[in-house]
Coordinates of C-alpha atoms in Angstrom, one line a residue:
Chain A
M1 CA -9.7 -22.5 -0.7
A2 CA -9.0 -24.4 2.5
N3 CA -11.6 -22.0 4.5
G4 CA -14.2 -22.7 1.8
D5 CA -13.6 -26.8 2.4
L6 CA -14.1 -26.5 6.1
F7 CA -17.3 -24.1 5.7
N8 CA -18.9 -26.8 3.1
K9 CA -18.0 -29.8 5.6
M10 CA -20.2 -28.0 7.8
T11 CA -22.9 -27.1 6.1
L12 CA -23.0 -30.6 5.0
A13 CA -23.3 -31.6 8.7
L14 CA -25.8 -29.7 9.9
D15 CA -27.6 -30.4 6.5
T16 CA -27.3 -34.1 7.2
D17 CA -28.6 -33.7 11.1
I18 CA -31.6 -31.8 9.6
K19 CA -32.6 -34.8 7.4
K20 CA -31.9 -37.1 10.2
I21 CA -34.2 -35.1 12.7
E22 CA -37.1 -35.2 9.6
R23 CA -36.3 -38.9 9.7
I24 CA -36.9 -39.7 13.2
R25 CA -40.4 -37.3 13.1
A26 CA -41.4 -39.7 10.2
Q27 CA -40.7 -42.8 12.6
L28 CA -42.3 -41.0 15.8
L29 CA -45.6 -40.0 13.7
M30 CA -46.0 -43.5 11.8
K31 CA -46.0 -45.0 15.1
D32 CA -48.0 -42.2 16.5
S33 CA -46.7 -43.2 19.9
D34 CA -45.5 -39.8 21.0
Q35 CA -46.9 -36.8 19.7
D36 CA -45.1 -34.5 22.3
V37 CA -41.4 -35.6 21.0
G38 CA -42.5 -35.3 17.7
S39 CA -43.4 -31.6 18.0
V40 CA -40.3 -30.6 20.2
L41 CA -38.3 -32.3 17.2
Y42 CA -40.2 -30.2 14.7
D43 CA -39.1 -27.1 16.4
L44 CA -35.5 -28.4 16.9
Q45 CA -35.7 -29.1 13.0
Q46 CA -36.8 -25.5 12.3
S47 CA -34.3 -23.9 14.9
L48 CA -31.8 -25.8 12.9
K49 CA -32.5 -24.9 9.5
S50 CA -32.4 -21.2 10.9
S51 CA -28.9 -21.8 11.8
L52 CA -28.0 -23.0 8.7
D53 CA -29.6 -20.1 6.7
T54 CA -27.8 -17.7 9.0
F55 CA -24.5 -19.8 8.6
Q56 CA -24.7 -19.6 4.3
V57 CA -25.7 -16.1 4.5
K58 CA -22.3 -15.3 6.9
E59 CA -20.3 -17.8 4.9
Y60 CA -21.0 -15.9 1.7
E61 CA -19.7 -12.6 3.3
I62 CA -16.6 -14.2 4.9
E63 CA -15.5 -16.2 1.6
R64 CA -15.9 -12.6 0.2
T65 CA -14.0 -10.9 2.6
L66 CA -11.1 -13.7 2.8
E67 CA -10.9 -13.3 -1.3
K68 CA -10.4 -9.6 -0.9
W69 CA -7.9 -10.3 1.5
L70 CA -6.0 -12.7 -0.5
L71 CA -6.0 -9.9 -3.4
L72 CA -4.7 -7.3 -0.9
K73 CA -1.8 -9.6 -0.2
Q74 CA -0.9 -10.5 -3.5
D75 CA -1.1 -6.4 -4.4
L76 CA 1.4 -6.1 -1.4
N77 CA 3.7 -8.2 -2.5
L78 CA 3.9 -6.4 -6.0
A79 CA 4.0 -3.3 -4.1
R80 CA 6.9 -4.4 -2.4
E81 CA 8.8 -5.0 -5.7
V82 CA 8.2 -1.9 -6.4
Q83 CA 9.3 -0.2 -3.1
K84 CA 12.5 -2.6 -3.5
T85 CA 13.4 -0.3 -6.5
I86 CA 14.5 2.8 -4.3
F87 CA 17.2 0.5 -2.4
P88 CA 20.8 0.1 -4.0
Q89 CA 20.8 -2.9 -6.1
D90 CA 24.5 -3.7 -5.8
N91 CA 27.4 -3.8 -3.2
I92 CA 29.8 -1.1 -4.1
Y93 CA 33.5 -2.8 -3.4
L94 CA 36.4 -0.1 -4.2
S95 CA 40.1 -0.3 -3.0
N96 CA 39.4 2.5 -0.5
F97 CA 36.1 1.7 0.8
Q98 CA 33.2 -0.8 0.7
L99 CA 29.7 -0.5 1.0
A100 CA 26.6 -2.8 1.6
G101 CA 22.9 -2.6 3.0
F102 CA 20.2 -4.5 3.8
T103 CA 16.5 -4.3 4.7
R104 CA 13.6 -6.8 5.5
A105 CA 10.3 -5.5 6.6
A106 CA 8.4 -7.1 9.2
S107 CA 5.0 -7.1 6.9
S108 CA 5.2 -6.9 3.1
L109 CA 6.0 -3.1 3.0
G110 CA 8.9 -1.6 5.3
G111 CA 9.3 1.8 6.8
D112 CA 13.2 1.3 7.0
Y113 CA 15.3 3.2 4.6
Y114 CA 18.9 3.0 3.4
T115 CA 21.0 4.1 0.6
Y116 CA 24.3 5.2 -1.1
N117 CA 25.8 6.5 -4.0
I118 CA 28.9 7.9 -5.4
S119 CA 28.8 11.2 -7.1
N120 CA 32.0 13.4 -8.1
T121 CA 32.2 15.4 -4.8
G122 CA 32.5 11.7 -3.0
V123 CA 30.4 8.8 -1.5
N124 CA 27.0 9.5 0.1
A125 CA 25.3 7.0 2.5
A126 CA 22.1 7.2 4.7
I127 CA 19.9 5.2 7.3
G128 CA 16.4 5.8 8.5
D129 CA 13.8 4.8 10.5
I130 CA 10.1 5.8 10.1
S131 CA 8.0 5.3 13.3
G132 CA 5.3 2.8 13.3
K133 CA 5.3 0.2 10.2
G134 CA 2.8 -0.5 7.3
I135 CA 1.9 1.0 4.0
A136 CA 1.9 4.4 4.8
N137 CA 5.5 4.2 5.9
A138 CA 6.6 2.4 3.0
L139 CA 4.8 5.7 0.8
I140 CA 6.8 7.8 3.0
T141 CA 10.1 6.1 2.3
I142 CA 9.8 6.5 -1.5
M143 CA 8.9 10.5 -1.5
F144 CA 11.9 10.6 1.0
D145 CA 14.1 8.7 -1.2
S146 CA 13.6 11.1 -4.2
H147 CA 14.0 14.2 -1.8
Y148 CA 17.2 12.9 -0.3
K149 CA 18.8 12.2 -3.7
N150 CA 17.9 15.8 -5.0
L151 CA 19.4 17.2 -2.1
V152 CA 22.8 15.2 -2.4
Y153 CA 22.6 16.1 -6.4
Q154 CA 22.3 19.5 -5.2
E155 CA 25.8 19.0 -2.8
M156 CA 24.2 20.8 0.4
S157 CA 26.0 20.1 3.4
L158 CA 25.0 17.3 5.6
Q159 CA 23.0 19.8 8.1
D160 CA 21.3 21.9 5.5
I161 CA 20.5 18.1 4.0
L162 CA 19.0 17.3 7.4
F163 CA 17.4 20.7 7.8
S164 CA 15.7 20.1 4.6
L165 CA 14.6 16.7 5.2
N166 CA 12.8 17.8 8.2
Q167 CA 10.6 20.7 6.8
F168 CA 10.1 17.7 4.0
F169 CA 8.8 15.2 6.6
R170 CA 6.8 17.8 8.3
G171 CA 5.0 18.7 5.2
I172 CA 4.2 15.1 4.8
V173 CA 3.0 14.3 7.9
S174 CA 1.4 17.7 9.2
N175 CA -2.3 18.3 8.5
Y176 CA -3.5 14.7 8.4
N177 CA -5.1 12.6 11.0
G178 CA -3.0 9.8 12.4
L179 CA 0.3 11.2 10.4
G180 CA 0.8 13.8 13.3
E181 CA 2.5 12.0 15.2
K182 CA 5.1 10.3 12.8
F183 CA 8.8 11.0 12.6
M184 CA 11.9 9.6 11.5
T185 CA 15.2 9.0 12.8
F186 CA 18.0 9.5 10.4
L187 CA 21.6 9.2 9.8
A188 CA 23.4 10.7 6.9
F189 CA 27.1 10.1 5.6
R190 CA 29.3 12.2 3.2
F191 CA 33.1 10.7 2.6
M192 CA 36.0 11.3 0.4
E193 CA 38.9 10.7 3.3
K194 CA 37.2 11.1 6.7
I195 CA 33.8 10.2 7.1
E196 CA 31.5 13.0 8.1
Y197 CA 27.8 12.4 9.4
A198 CA 25.1 14.2 10.6
G199 CA 22.3 12.8 12.7
A200 CA 18.6 12.9 13.7
G201 CA 17.8 10.6 16.4
H202 CA 19.1 7.5 15.2
E203 CA 20.7 4.5 16.8
Y204 CA 24.6 4.2 17.7
I205 CA 27.2 4.2 15.0
L206 CA 29.6 1.1 15.9
V207 CA 33.0 1.2 14.5
N208 CA 35.0 -2.0 14.5
R209 CA 38.9 -0.8 14.9
A210 CA 40.8 -3.7 13.0
D211 CA 44.1 -3.1 15.4
Q212 CA 42.3 -3.3 18.8
K213 CA 39.7 -5.8 17.5
M214 CA 37.5 -3.8 19.7
C215 CA 33.9 -1.6 18.7
E216 CA 33.8 1.9 19.3
R217 CA 30.2 3.1 20.1
I218 CA 29.3 6.2 18.9
K219 CA 26.4 7.8 20.2
T220 CA 25.1 10.2 17.4
G221 CA 22.3 12.3 19.1
G222 CA 20.5 14.6 17.3
I223 CA 16.4 15.1 17.2
A224 CA 14.4 12.9 15.1
L225 CA 12.8 14.7 11.7
G226 CA 9.2 15.6 11.9
L227 CA 9.5 16.0 15.9
M228 CA 9.9 19.9 15.8
P229 CA 10.4 22.9 13.7
E230 CA 13.4 23.6 11.7
L231 CA 15.7 25.0 14.3
M232 CA 19.5 25.4 14.1
G233 CA 21.7 23.0 16.3
Q234 CA 18.9 20.3 16.6
F235 CA 20.9 17.7 14.5
S236 CA 24.2 16.2 15.7
H237 CA 27.4 16.5 13.5
G238 CA 30.9 14.4 13.6
E239 CA 33.5 13.0 11.7
I240 CA 35.2 9.6 11.9
E241 CA 38.1 8.4 10.4
L242 CA 38.6 4.8 9.4
N243 CA 42.0 3.0 9.1
P244 CA 42.4 -0.2 6.8
G245 CA 40.6 -3.0 8.3
D246 CA 37.9 -0.9 10.0
C247 CA 34.3 -1.5 9.4
L248 CA 31.4 1.0 10.3
V249 CA 28.1 -0.5 11.0
T250 CA 24.7 1.4 11.3
Y251 CA 21.4 -0.3 11.7
S252 CA 17.5 0.2 12.6
D253 CA 16.2 -0.7 16.2
G254 CA 14.5 -3.6 14.7
I255 CA 17.9 -5.5 15.2
T256 CA 18.3 -4.6 18.5
E257 CA 14.7 -4.8 19.7
A258 CA 14.4 -8.3 18.2
R259 CA 12.9 -10.3 20.7
N260 CA 13.1 -14.3 21.5
E261 CA 10.5 -16.7 22.4
Q262 CA 11.2 -15.7 26.0
G263 CA 10.7 -11.8 25.3
S264 CA 14.3 -11.2 25.5
L265 CA 15.9 -8.5 23.7
F266 CA 18.5 -9.0 21.1
G267 CA 20.0 -5.9 22.5
L268 CA 23.2 -3.9 21.6
D269 CA 25.7 -6.0 23.2
R270 CA 25.0 -9.0 21.1
L271 CA 25.1 -6.9 17.8
V272 CA 28.6 -5.3 18.7
K273 CA 29.6 -9.1 19.9
Q274 CA 28.5 -10.0 15.9
V275 CA 30.5 -6.9 14.6
E276 CA 33.9 -7.6 16.7
L277 CA 33.4 -11.4 15.4
H278 CA 33.0 -10.9 11.6
S279 CA 34.4 -7.3 10.8
H280 CA 37.3 -9.1 9.0
L281 CA 35.0 -10.1 6.1
D282 CA 33.3 -8.5 3.6
P283 CA 30.5 -6.3 4.4
E284 CA 27.7 -8.4 2.6
R285 CA 29.1 -11.1 4.6
V286 CA 29.3 -9.3 7.8
I287 CA 25.3 -8.4 7.1
Q288 CA 24.5 -11.8 6.2
K289 CA 26.4 -13.2 9.6
I290 CA 24.4 -10.5 11.7
V291 CA 21.1 -11.3 10.3
E292 CA 21.6 -15.1 10.7
N293 CA 22.6 -14.6 14.4
V294 CA 19.3 -12.1 14.9
D295 CA 17.0 -15.0 13.5
E296 CA 18.3 -17.6 15.5
F297 CA 18.0 -15.7 18.3
Q298 CA 14.2 -14.8 17.5
G299 CA 13.7 -18.7 16.7
T300 CA 10.1 -18.8 16.0
H301 CA 8.8 -15.5 17.5
E302 CA 7.5 -13.2 14.6
Q303 CA 9.8 -10.7 13.3
Y304 CA 8.0 -7.6 14.9
D305 CA 10.0 -4.9 13.3
D306 CA 11.6 -3.7 10.1
I307 CA 15.3 -4.4 9.9
T308 CA 18.1 -2.5 8.3
L309 CA 21.7 -2.8 8.2
L310 CA 24.5 -0.4 6.3
I311 CA 28.1 -1.2 6.5
I312 CA 31.1 1.1 5.5
K313 CA 34.2 -0.7 5.2
H314 CA 37.9 0.4 4.8
P315 CA 39.4 -2.9 3.1
E316 CA 42.8 -3.8 4.6
Chain B
M1 CA -17.6 -6.6 15.9
A2 CA -20.9 -7.3 14.1
N3 CA -19.2 -10.4 12.6
G4 CA -18.3 -12.0 15.9
D5 CA -22.1 -10.8 16.9
L6 CA -23.6 -13.3 14.4
F7 CA -21.2 -16.0 15.0
N8 CA -22.1 -15.8 19.0
K9 CA -25.9 -15.7 17.9
M10 CA -25.3 -18.9 15.7
T11 CA -22.9 -20.8 18.7
L12 CA -25.9 -20.0 20.9
A13 CA -28.4 -21.3 18.8
L14 CA -26.6 -24.7 17.9
D15 CA -25.7 -25.0 21.7
T16 CA -29.5 -24.6 22.8
D17 CA -30.3 -27.5 20.0
I18 CA -28.0 -29.5 21.2
K19 CA -29.2 -29.3 24.8
K20 CA -33.1 -29.6 23.5
I21 CA -32.0 -32.8 21.7
E22 CA -30.3 -33.9 25.5
R23 CA -33.7 -33.7 27.0
I24 CA -35.3 -35.5 24.4
R25 CA -33.2 -38.0 24.9
A26 CA -33.6 -38.3 28.7
Q27 CA -37.5 -38.2 28.0
L28 CA -37.2 -41.2 25.5
L29 CA -35.1 -43.2 27.9
M30 CA -37.2 -42.8 30.7
K31 CA -40.4 -43.9 28.9
D32 CA -38.2 -46.7 27.9
S33 CA -40.3 -46.5 24.9
D34 CA -38.4 -46.3 21.8
Q35 CA -34.5 -47.1 22.4
D36 CA -34.1 -46.8 18.7
V37 CA -35.0 -43.2 18.5
G38 CA -33.0 -42.6 21.5
S39 CA -29.8 -44.0 20.1
V40 CA -30.5 -42.2 16.5
L41 CA -30.7 -38.8 18.8
Y42 CA -27.6 -39.3 20.7
D43 CA -25.4 -39.9 17.2
L44 CA -27.4 -36.6 16.3
Q45 CA -26.2 -35.0 19.4
Q46 CA -22.6 -35.9 18.7
S47 CA -22.7 -34.8 15.1
L48 CA -23.8 -31.3 16.1
K49 CA -21.3 -31.2 18.8
S50 CA -18.6 -31.9 16.3
S51 CA -20.2 -29.1 14.2
L52 CA -19.8 -27.1 16.8
D53 CA -16.1 -27.7 17.6
T54 CA -15.3 -27.2 13.7
F55 CA -17.2 -23.9 13.8
Q56 CA -15.5 -22.6 16.9
V57 CA -12.0 -23.0 15.7
K58 CA -13.0 -21.9 12.5
E59 CA -14.6 -18.9 14.2
Y60 CA -11.3 -17.8 16.3
E61 CA -9.4 -18.1 12.8
I62 CA -11.9 -15.8 10.8
E63 CA -12.0 -13.5 13.9
R64 CA -8.1 -13.0 13.6
T65 CA -8.2 -12.5 10.0
L66 CA -11.1 -9.9 10.1
E67 CA -8.9 -8.2 12.7
K68 CA -5.8 -8.0 10.5
W69 CA -7.9 -7.0 7.5
L70 CA -9.1 -4.3 9.7
L71 CA -5.7 -2.9 10.9
L72 CA -4.7 -3.0 7.2
K73 CA -7.7 -1.0 6.0
Q74 CA -6.6 1.7 9.0
D75 CA -3.2 1.2 7.8
L76 CA -4.7 2.0 3.8
N77 CA -6.3 5.1 4.8
L78 CA -3.4 6.5 6.5
A79 CA -1.4 5.3 3.3
R80 CA -4.0 7.4 1.4
E81 CA -3.3 10.6 3.1
V82 CA 0.4 10.1 2.3
Q83 CA -0.5 9.7 -1.3
K84 CA -2.8 12.7 -1.7
T85 CA 0.4 15.2 -0.8
I86 CA 1.8 14.5 -4.4
F87 CA -1.5 15.8 -5.8
P88 CA -1.8 19.7 -6.2
Q89 CA -3.3 21.0 -3.0
D90 CA -4.9 24.2 -5.0
N91 CA -6.5 25.3 -8.0
I92 CA -4.4 27.8 -9.8
Y93 CA -6.8 30.6 -11.4
L94 CA -4.9 33.6 -12.9
S95 CA -6.1 35.9 -15.6
N96 CA -5.1 34.1 -18.8
F97 CA -5.8 30.2 -17.4
Q98 CA -7.1 28.3 -14.8
L99 CA -6.3 24.9 -13.9
A100 CA -8.0 22.3 -11.6
G101 CA -7.7 18.5 -11.0
F102 CA -9.5 15.9 -9.1
T103 CA -9.0 12.1 -8.7
R104 CA -10.4 9.6 -6.5
A105 CA -9.3 5.9 -6.3
A106 CA -11.5 2.8 -6.6
S107 CA -10.3 1.5 -3.0
S108 CA -7.8 3.4 -0.9
L109 CA -5.0 3.9 -3.1
G110 CA -5.1 4.8 -6.6
G111 CA -2.9 4.6 -9.7
D112 CA -4.3 7.9 -11.6
Y113 CA -1.9 10.8 -11.9
Y114 CA -2.4 14.2 -12.5
T115 CA -0.2 17.5 -11.7
Y116 CA 0.2 20.9 -12.6
N117 CA 2.8 23.6 -11.7
I118 CA 3.8 27.1 -12.9
S119 CA 7.6 27.4 -13.4
N120 CA 9.5 30.5 -15.4
T121 CA 9.4 28.6 -18.7
G122 CA 5.4 28.3 -18.3
V123 CA 3.1 25.8 -17.0
N124 CA 3.4 22.3 -16.7
A125 CA 0.4 19.8 -16.5
A126 CA 0.0 15.9 -17.0
I127 CA -2.3 13.3 -16.5
G128 CA -1.4 9.6 -16.4
D129 CA -3.4 6.1 -15.8
I130 CA -1.1 2.8 -14.6
S131 CA -3.1 -0.4 -15.8
G132 CA -4.3 -2.3 -12.9
K133 CA -5.1 -1.0 -9.9
G134 CA -3.9 -1.1 -6.1
I135 CA -1.1 -0.4 -3.5
A136 CA 1.7 -1.2 -6.0
N137 CA 0.2 1.4 -8.6
A138 CA 0.2 3.8 -6.0
L139 CA 3.7 3.5 -4.7
I140 CA 4.7 3.9 -8.9
T141 CA 2.7 7.1 -8.9
I142 CA 4.8 8.6 -6.1
M143 CA 8.2 7.7 -7.9
F144 CA 6.7 8.9 -11.0
D145 CA 5.8 12.1 -9.7
S146 CA 9.3 12.8 -8.3
H147 CA 10.6 11.6 -11.6
Y148 CA 8.3 13.9 -14.0
K149 CA 8.9 16.9 -11.8
N150 CA 12.6 16.4 -11.9
L151 CA 12.4 16.5 -15.6
V152 CA 10.3 19.5 -15.7
Y153 CA 12.4 21.5 -13.6
Q154 CA 15.6 20.5 -16.0
E155 CA 13.6 22.1 -18.9
M156 CA 13.6 19.4 -21.2
S157 CA 11.5 19.1 -24.1
L158 CA 7.7 17.4 -23.6
Q159 CA 9.2 14.7 -25.7
D160 CA 12.4 14.2 -24.0
I161 CA 10.4 14.0 -20.9
L162 CA 8.4 11.2 -22.5
F163 CA 11.1 9.0 -23.5
S164 CA 12.9 9.5 -20.1
L165 CA 9.5 8.6 -18.2
N166 CA 9.0 5.7 -20.6
Q167 CA 13.0 4.6 -19.5
F168 CA 12.0 5.3 -15.9
F169 CA 9.0 3.4 -15.9
R170 CA 10.4 0.3 -17.5
G171 CA 13.1 0.4 -15.0
I172 CA 10.4 0.1 -12.1
V173 CA 8.6 -2.8 -13.7
S174 CA 11.2 -5.0 -15.6
N175 CA 12.8 -7.8 -13.6
Y176 CA 9.8 -8.3 -11.3
N177 CA 7.4 -11.0 -11.4
G178 CA 3.9 -9.6 -11.9
L179 CA 4.8 -6.0 -12.9
G180 CA 6.2 -7.0 -16.5
E181 CA 3.0 -6.1 -18.1
K182 CA 2.2 -2.8 -16.3
F183 CA 1.8 0.4 -18.4
M184 CA 1.0 3.7 -18.0
T185 CA -0.9 6.1 -20.5
F186 CA 0.3 9.5 -20.1
L187 CA -0.3 13.3 -21.5
A188 CA 1.8 16.0 -20.5
F189 CA 1.1 19.6 -21.5
R190 CA 3.2 22.7 -21.6
F191 CA 2.1 26.1 -22.2
M192 CA 2.7 30.0 -22.3
E193 CA 0.6 31.0 -25.2
K194 CA -0.5 27.9 -27.2
I195 CA -0.6 24.5 -25.4
E196 CA 1.8 21.9 -26.3
Y197 CA 1.3 18.5 -25.7
A198 CA 2.7 15.2 -26.0
G199 CA 1.0 12.0 -25.6
A200 CA 1.5 8.1 -24.5
G201 CA -1.7 6.2 -25.4
H202 CA -4.1 8.1 -23.3
E203 CA -7.7 9.2 -23.4
Y204 CA -9.0 12.0 -25.7
I205 CA -8.4 15.6 -25.3
L206 CA -11.9 17.4 -25.1
V207 CA -11.7 20.9 -25.9
N208 CA -15.3 22.8 -25.6
R209 CA -15.1 26.1 -27.4
A210 CA -17.2 28.8 -26.1
D211 CA -17.9 30.4 -29.6
Q212 CA -19.4 27.2 -30.9
K213 CA -20.8 25.8 -27.7
M214 CA -19.2 22.4 -29.1
C215 CA -16.7 20.0 -27.7
E216 CA -14.0 19.0 -30.3
R217 CA -12.3 15.4 -29.4
I218 CA -8.6 15.3 -30.0
K219 CA -7.5 11.8 -30.4
T220 CA -4.0 12.0 -29.0
G221 CA -2.3 8.8 -29.8
G222 CA 1.2 7.6 -28.7
I223 CA 2.0 4.7 -27.2
A224 CA 1.8 4.0 -23.4
L225 CA 4.9 4.1 -21.1
G226 CA 6.3 0.9 -20.5
L227 CA 5.3 -0.7 -23.4
M228 CA 8.0 -0.4 -25.5
P229 CA 11.9 0.3 -25.3
E230 CA 12.9 3.8 -26.1
L231 CA 12.2 4.6 -30.0
M232 CA 12.1 8.0 -31.7
G233 CA 8.5 8.6 -32.7
Q234 CA 6.6 6.4 -30.3
F235 CA 5.1 9.6 -28.8
S236 CA 2.3 12.1 -30.2
H237 CA 2.5 15.6 -30.0
G238 CA 0.9 18.5 -30.9
E239 CA -0.6 22.1 -30.0
I240 CA -3.8 23.6 -29.5
E241 CA -4.9 27.0 -29.2
L242 CA -7.5 28.0 -26.4
N243 CA -9.5 31.2 -27.1
P244 CA -11.2 33.0 -24.2
G245 CA -14.1 30.7 -22.7
D246 CA -12.3 27.6 -24.4
C247 CA -11.9 24.9 -21.6
L248 CA -9.9 21.8 -22.4
V249 CA -10.7 18.7 -20.4
T250 CA -8.8 15.5 -19.7
Y251 CA -9.6 12.4 -17.8
S252 CA -8.6 8.7 -17.0
D253 CA -10.8 5.9 -18.4
G254 CA -12.7 5.3 -15.1
I255 CA -15.2 8.1 -16.1
T256 CA -15.7 6.6 -19.5
E257 CA -15.9 2.9 -18.0
A258 CA -18.2 3.7 -15.1
R259 CA -20.8 1.6 -15.3
N260 CA -24.3 1.3 -14.2
E261 CA -26.6 -1.2 -12.3
Q262 CA -27.7 -2.3 -15.7
G263 CA -23.9 -2.9 -16.8
S264 CA -24.1 -0.1 -19.5
L265 CA -20.8 2.2 -19.8
F266 CA -21.0 5.9 -19.0
G267 CA -19.2 6.3 -22.4
L268 CA -17.5 9.2 -24.2
D269 CA -20.5 11.0 -25.5
R270 CA -22.2 11.4 -21.8
L271 CA -18.9 13.0 -20.6
V272 CA -18.7 15.1 -23.7
K273 CA -22.3 16.7 -23.4
Q274 CA -21.3 17.3 -19.4
V275 CA -18.4 19.4 -20.9
E276 CA -20.6 21.3 -23.3
L277 CA -23.2 21.8 -20.6
H278 CA -20.7 23.2 -17.9
S279 CA -17.5 24.5 -19.8
H280 CA -19.1 28.4 -18.6
L281 CA -18.2 27.4 -15.2
D282 CA -15.1 27.8 -13.1
P283 CA -13.0 24.6 -13.8
E284 CA -13.6 23.3 -10.2
R285 CA -17.1 23.5 -10.7
V286 CA -17.1 21.7 -14.2
I287 CA -14.9 18.7 -12.1
Q288 CA -17.8 19.0 -9.7
K289 CA -20.7 18.8 -12.2
I290 CA -19.0 15.8 -13.8
V291 CA -18.3 13.8 -10.8
E292 CA -21.7 14.2 -9.9
N293 CA -23.1 13.0 -13.2
V294 CA -20.9 10.1 -13.1
D295 CA -21.7 9.1 -9.5
E296 CA -25.4 9.5 -10.4
F297 CA -25.3 7.6 -13.4
Q298 CA -23.2 4.4 -11.1
G299 CA -26.1 4.8 -8.9
T300 CA -25.5 1.9 -6.3
H301 CA -23.0 0.3 -8.8
E302 CA -19.6 0.2 -7.1
Q303 CA -16.5 2.4 -8.5
Y304 CA -14.2 0.0 -10.1
D305 CA -11.6 1.9 -11.7
D306 CA -10.0 5.2 -10.2
I307 CA -11.4 8.5 -12.1
T308 CA -9.1 11.5 -12.6
L309 CA -9.9 14.9 -14.6
L310 CA -7.8 17.8 -15.3
I311 CA -9.0 20.9 -16.8
I312 CA -7.2 23.6 -18.3
K313 CA -9.1 27.0 -18.9
H314 CA -9.0 30.1 -20.6
P315 CA -11.2 32.3 -18.8
E316 CA -13.3 34.7 -20.8

């Protein structure tokens, strides 16, 4: 380990210093020229020895912590592979619609969520973002995924699904220290012809209209899951019609709140511009273009939040 | 931070050493008595300074890693609270049976699993143990829990449930580096009158018979989930009758493989003895007694594996 090498180098250096002092002391004592200097050097040697002892005990502790840290990082990478299994494994490209999604966690495990699937009543898709980040959020996404898919399977209305998810989310985060303030923004879609959506405090829905080559920004509204007890009307509800060539883009705020080295935000306008520029492409390519643009913007600035995109396109 | 204090102490000690050498050099130069010793001391001083520089750079890096480590530990504690929500929140004490369980992870998050619930077709209970330990396992327990509960809800046979869980487990761990070798021992119970069980390579079922004051050891057999493709007959199946006062105890190998400071195993015999001694008590108390005994046995030896207990008792 590189850390160990550096410590060894320093231990060796201090050890050599102590031996040098030993030699100087012997030299001084033989000549018997300067007893004072000899005794000061003796004290010095003892003091260096004691520093070295402290250092070696500490070194051992640090090495152990660093080893644990390394194991934990490996464990997190393994956990990331497990978490991946909840996300759709493939794009869906059919004649009347195309679906693709993407998520990248800021650290090993993320708290962003997206999904889509086809059942006999239509297509369901969703995107969400749990406040904060980290391992706890990753665990919640997994629980949330199972619960959401069950509700979809039961063919409940979108609003009923959001009511149930709110109750579920409150159930997880209530009564536990440190989890109480967690909430989750969420957007659920269902469609056969028109796209129906229900929102819980999530970001805009962007719809690029092929005929106008312009992007609509639909404010979705609603109150995030977990913030309030179950009340009628706390979630928004709407419909969107996609015509051939139209492309609907949803995202998590990790995209718009990405920062560059100067501290500027990527922002909604930059995202809208990317959507307008690339919506003629396949959803997978649109995602690729947006992510490349965000990465380019961020430069060497570390990705601070999880980033997620979900695209529904009506092919031409 | 304590680590910082120790580093500061050592930095100060080395700094003082360097200044002492400076004074000795001045003393020697003034007397002009021993130029040789003076120049050796000068080299020594430079060398100590360089050690100190290395040390300070390293110290900064270590401090940052330790801070990250601390944040991760906090995150893991939060994640532990999330994971807890999959385990039964209460004991079930009815006139014809009592159910209680317990799990304690070796680190913040565990890979042991247990559950129980009552539906209109009877009582379902299960215990399982994923090989290895850590965060990835915790994520799998959460996915597994949802899937198992769905299967129970669909009122499948126990063997069909295990077939499906095997497929599910293989689905999670296949295709991912490092996860391929994972498997999960598992025991599922269902009962109205008699207790039916199906096993996938899990530990013994212990049944303390009240009339004989003796513990039967039932070897459950079957092949652990994830080890083989779905084949008929790879899981064991059996029935157990509990009479009033009888107490059925299942456990994970973290109990029997707990070690004391001398490296000895807790072992099955010690566990059986505890079950025989305490089975007249309520399941919750039986658990408490066993865990106390394991803890006493372990002494200062660190808990190496997750420990889990699930008890089904027919009250007197």
